[in-house]
Coordinates of N, CA and C in Angstrom, one line a residue:
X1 N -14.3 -2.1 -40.1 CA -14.0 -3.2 -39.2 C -14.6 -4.5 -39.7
X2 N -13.8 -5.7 -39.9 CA -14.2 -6.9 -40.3 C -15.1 -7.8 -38.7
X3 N -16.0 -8.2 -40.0 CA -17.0 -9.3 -38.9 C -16.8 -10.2 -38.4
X4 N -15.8 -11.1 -37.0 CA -15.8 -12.6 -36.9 C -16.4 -12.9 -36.0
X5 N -16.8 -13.8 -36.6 CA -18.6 -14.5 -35.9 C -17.7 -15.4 -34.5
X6 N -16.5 -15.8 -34.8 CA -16.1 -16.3 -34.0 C -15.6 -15.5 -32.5
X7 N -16.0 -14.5 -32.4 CA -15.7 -13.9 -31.2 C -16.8 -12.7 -31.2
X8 N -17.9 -12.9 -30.5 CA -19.2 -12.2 -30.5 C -19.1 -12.4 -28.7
X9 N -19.0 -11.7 -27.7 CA -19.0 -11.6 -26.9 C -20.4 -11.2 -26.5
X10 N -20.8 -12.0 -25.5 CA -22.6 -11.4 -24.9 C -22.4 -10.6 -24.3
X11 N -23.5 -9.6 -23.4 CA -23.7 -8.3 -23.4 C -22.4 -8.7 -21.7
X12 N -23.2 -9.5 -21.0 CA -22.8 -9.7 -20.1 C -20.7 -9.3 -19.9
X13 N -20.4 -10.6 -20.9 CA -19.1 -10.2 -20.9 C -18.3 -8.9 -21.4
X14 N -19.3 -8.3 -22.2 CA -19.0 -7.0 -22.4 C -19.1 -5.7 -21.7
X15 N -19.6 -5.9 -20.5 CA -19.9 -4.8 -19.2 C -18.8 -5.3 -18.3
X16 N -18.8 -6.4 -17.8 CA -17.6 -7.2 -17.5 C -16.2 -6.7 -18.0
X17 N -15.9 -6.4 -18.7 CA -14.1 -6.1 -19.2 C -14.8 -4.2 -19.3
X18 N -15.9 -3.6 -19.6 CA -15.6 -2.5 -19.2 C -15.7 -2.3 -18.2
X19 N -15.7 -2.9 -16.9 CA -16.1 -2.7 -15.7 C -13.8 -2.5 -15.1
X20 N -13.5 -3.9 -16.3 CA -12.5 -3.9 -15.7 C -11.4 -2.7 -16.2
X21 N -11.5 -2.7 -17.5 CA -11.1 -1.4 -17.9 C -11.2 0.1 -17.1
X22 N -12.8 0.3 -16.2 CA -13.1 0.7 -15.6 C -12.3 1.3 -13.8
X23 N -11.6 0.1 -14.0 CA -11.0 -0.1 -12.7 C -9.5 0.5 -12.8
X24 N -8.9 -0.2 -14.2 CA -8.0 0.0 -14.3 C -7.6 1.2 -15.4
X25 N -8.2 2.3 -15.1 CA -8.5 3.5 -15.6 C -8.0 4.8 -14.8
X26 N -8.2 4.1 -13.7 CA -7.4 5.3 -12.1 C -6.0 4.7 -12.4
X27 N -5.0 5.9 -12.1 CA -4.0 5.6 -12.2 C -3.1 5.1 -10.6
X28 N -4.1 5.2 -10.0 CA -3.3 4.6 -8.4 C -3.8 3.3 -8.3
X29 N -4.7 2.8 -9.0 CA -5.3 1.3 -9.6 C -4.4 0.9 -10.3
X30 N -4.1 1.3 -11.1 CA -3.2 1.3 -12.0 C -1.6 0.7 -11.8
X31 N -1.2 1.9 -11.0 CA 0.3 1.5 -10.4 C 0.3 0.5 -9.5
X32 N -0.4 0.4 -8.8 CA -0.8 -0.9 -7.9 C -0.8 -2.1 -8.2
X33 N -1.3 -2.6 -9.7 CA -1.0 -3.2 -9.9 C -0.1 -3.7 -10.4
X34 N 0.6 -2.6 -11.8 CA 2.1 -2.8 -12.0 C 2.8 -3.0 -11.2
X35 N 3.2 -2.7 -9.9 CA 3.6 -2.9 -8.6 C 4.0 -4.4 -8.4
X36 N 2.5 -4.9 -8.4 CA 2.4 -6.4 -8.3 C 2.6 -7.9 -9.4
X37 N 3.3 -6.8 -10.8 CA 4.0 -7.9 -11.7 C 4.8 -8.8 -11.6
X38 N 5.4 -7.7 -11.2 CA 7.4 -8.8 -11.4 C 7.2 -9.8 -10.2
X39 N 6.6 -9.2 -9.1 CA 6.5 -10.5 -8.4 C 5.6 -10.6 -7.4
X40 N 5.0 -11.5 -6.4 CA 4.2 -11.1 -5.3 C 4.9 -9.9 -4.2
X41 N 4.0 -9.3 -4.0 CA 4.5 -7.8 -3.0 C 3.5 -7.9 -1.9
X42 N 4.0 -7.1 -0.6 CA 3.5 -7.1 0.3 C 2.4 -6.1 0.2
X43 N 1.4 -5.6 0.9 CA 0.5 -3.9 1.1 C 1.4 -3.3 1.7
X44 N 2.2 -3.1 2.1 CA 3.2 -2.0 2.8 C 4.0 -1.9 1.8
X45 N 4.9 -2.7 1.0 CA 5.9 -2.4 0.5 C 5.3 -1.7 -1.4
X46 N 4.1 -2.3 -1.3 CA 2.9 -1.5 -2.5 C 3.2 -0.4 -2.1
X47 N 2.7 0.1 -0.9 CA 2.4 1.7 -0.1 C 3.5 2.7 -0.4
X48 N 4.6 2.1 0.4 CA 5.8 2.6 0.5 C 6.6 3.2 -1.1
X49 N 6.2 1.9 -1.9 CA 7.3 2.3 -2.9 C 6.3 3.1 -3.8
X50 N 4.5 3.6 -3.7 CA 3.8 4.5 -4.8 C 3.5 5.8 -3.5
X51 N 4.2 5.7 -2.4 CA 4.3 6.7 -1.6 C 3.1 6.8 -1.5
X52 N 2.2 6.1 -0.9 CA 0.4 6.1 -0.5 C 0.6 5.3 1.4
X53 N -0.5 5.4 1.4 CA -0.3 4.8 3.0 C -1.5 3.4 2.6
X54 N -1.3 2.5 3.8 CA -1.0 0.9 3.6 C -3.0 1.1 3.3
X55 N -3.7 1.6 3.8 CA -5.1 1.6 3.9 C -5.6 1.7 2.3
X56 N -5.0 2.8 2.1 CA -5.4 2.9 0.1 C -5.1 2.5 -0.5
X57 N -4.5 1.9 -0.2 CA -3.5 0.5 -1.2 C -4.4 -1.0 -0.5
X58 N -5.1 -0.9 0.2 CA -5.9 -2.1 0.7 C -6.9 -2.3 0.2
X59 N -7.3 -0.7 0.1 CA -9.3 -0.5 -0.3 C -9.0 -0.6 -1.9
X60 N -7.9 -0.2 -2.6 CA -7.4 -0.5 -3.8 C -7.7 -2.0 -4.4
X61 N -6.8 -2.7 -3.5 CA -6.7 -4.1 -3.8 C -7.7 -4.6 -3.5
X62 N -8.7 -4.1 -2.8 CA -9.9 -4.8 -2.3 C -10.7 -5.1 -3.7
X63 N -10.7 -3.9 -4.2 CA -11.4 -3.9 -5.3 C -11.0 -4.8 -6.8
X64 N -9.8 -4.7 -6.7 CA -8.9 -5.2 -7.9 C -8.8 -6.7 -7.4
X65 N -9.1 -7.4 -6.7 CA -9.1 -8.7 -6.1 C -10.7 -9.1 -6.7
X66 N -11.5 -8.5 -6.3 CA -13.1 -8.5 -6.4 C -13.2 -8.4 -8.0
X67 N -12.4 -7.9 -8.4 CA -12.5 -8.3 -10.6 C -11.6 -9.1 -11.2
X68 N -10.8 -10.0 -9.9 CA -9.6 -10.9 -10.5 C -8.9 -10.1 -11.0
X69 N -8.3 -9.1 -10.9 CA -7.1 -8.6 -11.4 C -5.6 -9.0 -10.8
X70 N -5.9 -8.9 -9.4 CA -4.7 -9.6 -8.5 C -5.4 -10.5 -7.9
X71 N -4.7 -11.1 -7.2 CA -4.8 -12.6 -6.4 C -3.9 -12.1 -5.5
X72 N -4.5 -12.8 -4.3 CA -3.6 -12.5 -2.4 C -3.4 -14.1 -2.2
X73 N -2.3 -14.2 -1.6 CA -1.3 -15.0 -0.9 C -1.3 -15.2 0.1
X74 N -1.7 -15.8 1.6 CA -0.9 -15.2 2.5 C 0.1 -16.3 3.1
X75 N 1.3 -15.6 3.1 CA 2.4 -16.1 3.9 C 2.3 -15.7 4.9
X76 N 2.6 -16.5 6.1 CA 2.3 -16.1 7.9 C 1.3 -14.9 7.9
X77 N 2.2 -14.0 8.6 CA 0.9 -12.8 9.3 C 0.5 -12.1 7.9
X78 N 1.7 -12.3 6.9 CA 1.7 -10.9 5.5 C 0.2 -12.1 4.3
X79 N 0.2 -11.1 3.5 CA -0.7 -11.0 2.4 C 0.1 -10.4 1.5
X80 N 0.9 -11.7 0.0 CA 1.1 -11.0 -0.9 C 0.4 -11.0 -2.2
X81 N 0.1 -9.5 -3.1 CA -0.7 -9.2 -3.7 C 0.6 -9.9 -5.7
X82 N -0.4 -10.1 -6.5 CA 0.7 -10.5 -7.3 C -0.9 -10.3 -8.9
X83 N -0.1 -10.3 -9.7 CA -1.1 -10.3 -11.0 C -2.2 -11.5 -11.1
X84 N -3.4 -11.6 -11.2 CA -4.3 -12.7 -11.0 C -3.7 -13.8 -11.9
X85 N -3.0 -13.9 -13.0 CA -2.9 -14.5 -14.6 C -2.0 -13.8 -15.3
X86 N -1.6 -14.5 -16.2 CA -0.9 -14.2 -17.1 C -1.6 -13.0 -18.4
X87 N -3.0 -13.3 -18.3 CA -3.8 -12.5 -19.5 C -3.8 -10.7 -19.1
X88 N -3.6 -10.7 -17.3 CA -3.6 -9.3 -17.0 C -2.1 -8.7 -17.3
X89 N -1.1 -9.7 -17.0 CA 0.6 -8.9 -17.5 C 0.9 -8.6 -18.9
X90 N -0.3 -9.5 -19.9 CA -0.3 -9.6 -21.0 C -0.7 -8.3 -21.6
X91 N -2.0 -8.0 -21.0 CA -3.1 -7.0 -21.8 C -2.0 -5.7 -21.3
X92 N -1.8 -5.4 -19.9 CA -1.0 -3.8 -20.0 C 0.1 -4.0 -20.5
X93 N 1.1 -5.0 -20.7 CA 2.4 -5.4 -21.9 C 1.7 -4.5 -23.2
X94 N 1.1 -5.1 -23.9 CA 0.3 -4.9 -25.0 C -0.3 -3.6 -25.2
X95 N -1.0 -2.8 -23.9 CA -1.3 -1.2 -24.0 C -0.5 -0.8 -23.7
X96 N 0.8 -0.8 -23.2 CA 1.9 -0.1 -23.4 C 2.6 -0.1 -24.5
X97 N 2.6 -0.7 -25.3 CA 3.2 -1.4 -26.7 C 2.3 -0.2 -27.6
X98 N 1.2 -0.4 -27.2 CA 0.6 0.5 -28.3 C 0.5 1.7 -28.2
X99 N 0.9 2.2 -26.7 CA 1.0 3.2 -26.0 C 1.9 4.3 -27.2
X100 N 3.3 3.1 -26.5 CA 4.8 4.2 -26.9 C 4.8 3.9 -28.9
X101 N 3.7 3.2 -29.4 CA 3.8 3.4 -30.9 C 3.5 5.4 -31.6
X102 N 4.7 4.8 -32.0 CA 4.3 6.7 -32.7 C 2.6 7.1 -33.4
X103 N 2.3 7.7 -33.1 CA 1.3 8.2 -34.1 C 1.5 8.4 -35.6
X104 N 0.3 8.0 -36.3 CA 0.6 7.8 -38.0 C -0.7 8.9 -38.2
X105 N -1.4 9.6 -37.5 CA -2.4 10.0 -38.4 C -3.7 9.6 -38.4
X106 N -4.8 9.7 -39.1 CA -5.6 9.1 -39.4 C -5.7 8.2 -40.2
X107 N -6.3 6.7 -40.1 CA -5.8 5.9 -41.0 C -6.6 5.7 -42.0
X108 N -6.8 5.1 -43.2 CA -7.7 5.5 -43.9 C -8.6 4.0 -44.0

């Protein structure tokens, strides 16, 4: 692995992204937020469409709000849930990319 001095992360921000990795490691964390890519979504219609009920999809987003992963909205009575940023549609774009890459082996 090559050394760039230019990106030396302190410890802090390095517990920090595993914290978030962390999060987004459950796969009902997970879909929840894919959920909330394409566009702002309600907590019900989250619920409804990963077939969960509106509560675990709340305590979910509770959490995923609390590491900026999503961001809430609210319009009148609703709360829509949507990707915090562009860097979070980016980063699962990108592990999925590397996801469906074929396997080569050990590299040398």
């Amino acid at each position: 692995m090559t050394h760039n001095p230019e990106f030396e992360p302190g410890a802090g921000a390095v517990e920090e992204l595993a914290d978030l990795f962390h999060l987004l490691g459950d796969a009902t964390r997970l879909r929840i937020v894919l959920a909330c890519l394409a566009q702002p979504t309600a907590v019900g219609d989250i619920a409804a469409s990963l077939v969960l009920s509106s509560s675990l999809v709340s305590h979910h987003l509770r959490l995923l709000r609390a590491a900026r992963i999503v961001k809430a909205e609210r319009q009148g009575k609703q709360v829509f849930y949507s990707a915090a940023d562009a860097h979070i549609s980016s980063l699962l774009a990108n592990m999925f990319e590397h996801i469906a890459e074929p396997a080569t082996g050990m590299d040398a």
